[in-house]
Amino acid sequence: MTFDYDLFVIGAGPGGLAAAKKAASYGVRVAVAEQEAPGGTCVNRGCIPKKLIVYAADFALQNQMAYSYGWSECQAHFDWTIFIKSVHQHIDSINHSYFQQLQEAGIDLISEHATFVDAHTINIDGRKVTADKILIAVGGQPVKPDIPGIEYAITSRQMFHLPYLPKRLAIIGGGYIGTEFSSMMHAFDCEVTVIEKDEMILSGFDDDIRSAMQQGLSKRGIQFFTNSTAQEIKYSEEGLLLMIAGKRQEIITADTILVAAGYTPHTKNLGLENANVELNEQGAIKVDEYSRTTQENIFAVGDCTSRLQLTPVAKAEGKAFADTVFGNKPQKLNYDYVPSAVFCRPEAASVGMTEAKAREKFGESVKCYCTQFQPLLSQMTKQDEQTTIKLVVDGNSGQVLGAHMVGEHAADIIQSLGVAIRKGITKEDIDETIGIHPTAGEEFLSLS
């Protein structure tokens, strides 16, 4: 049978784009369908604009410390309207770059919604297109709790389109998205309250890191209601009233309520049933270790599956799929040592096992090395800033199982350590390494 394309990709996020470009490099005919701007959540309403807001917030924090470093106090005004306009202009330039890359690679970009007719046929606005292989890379979408008045709340998608900064912001959810926005918006003088259902924020991270982050953000003035859930939102002349339940009933008044309660796979309205592609109970596409779905010629990568919801992971999955299917180089990803970060102030990052996970696998042989100290940057100021670093080690072999940090440059330091940990570095190897002084990273080399 002759197909219109060798590969048809549904979704132009990081996973879909990586797969399309890699497949095209093998000489196959590729098309990508994307009804929104290319780049997916990360570029358009996630990692990139969020990190730019972090940088903008840093200027506010640096201004607070400047007097301690000899700079005279001065009045500064932040204009959210000017800033967010610049952010969207930058995103537009990235989108244009993707268009050029796809064009240069000979990849057809179809700006329409795609649905399955059968395992080899895609419907594009009434037009049928056929493909030998199909890759689903449609990502995820924010989840909203089913409570009265939830229509008054927004998700991270709308945060990048706020016409003005709220004076009072309530955030439902203390995961990395909610935590990052709490830090950013507080730096812009927003009064921030976070509602988290667990005992501590950042579920999934090491407990010492979770505790250090929550303490650091609390010291900055962010209010946390843990072991609490949102019950109802009401509109009033004073603002939005958020009723929460926990140790006690509370009513929080806010100008804006952000829901950051996680993401769910964006797998509805794709016609997957027409192609016999099965989903799990959470609505994620079932895949094997090579990203193949329950239909032999259809694959899926990124957040629409039940694996790690991280941009670099989606990219790696997309490339591995193309190498396996079109490059005759079967590849499986190792998800054990994928680093992750929370771009707050203080910053947090982690790679490998948490202490709890390590003890589940290795029991009492696990040794942990942890310390907390005041970084040099804040020693000249009145801020009670603390850096926390931690290594999780297998006591029998000495192998480092995980590294965790809260503090300045945590993401870059942990990312570098991740290479060594993935290669099986031991605690003795770290102890014998000479560091750079004065840096926060050198403290990992002298943990005892």
Coordinates of C-alpha atoms in Angstrom, one line a residue, residues 8 10 114-123 134-136 269-277 285 295 297-299:
F8 CA 2.5 11.4 10.6
I10 CA 0.1 14.6 15.9
A114 CA -6.1 15.8 13.6
T115 CA -8.3 12.7 14.5
F116 CA -8.0 9.0 13.7
V117 CA -10.2 7.4 11.1
D118 CA -8.4 4.1 11.4
A119 CA -4.8 2.9 12.2
H120 CA -3.4 4.4 9.1
T121 CA -5.7 7.2 8.3
I122 CA -6.0 10.7 9.8
N123 CA -8.8 13.2 9.3
I134 CA 1.8 7.6 13.3
L135 CA 3.2 9.2 16.4
I136 CA 1.0 10.8 19.1
N269 CA -11.2 14.0 20.9
L270 CA -8.5 12.2 19.0
G271 CA -10.6 9.2 17.9
L272 CA -8.2 6.8 19.4
E273 CA -10.9 4.1 19.6
N274 CA -11.0 4.1 15.8
A275 CA -7.4 3.0 15.7
N276 CA -7.7 0.5 18.7
V277 CA -5.2 2.6 20.8
I285 CA -1.9 6.1 26.2
Q295 CA -1.6 -0.7 17.7
N297 CA 2.2 1.0 13.8
I298 CA 1.2 3.8 16.2
F299 CA 3.5 5.2 18.9

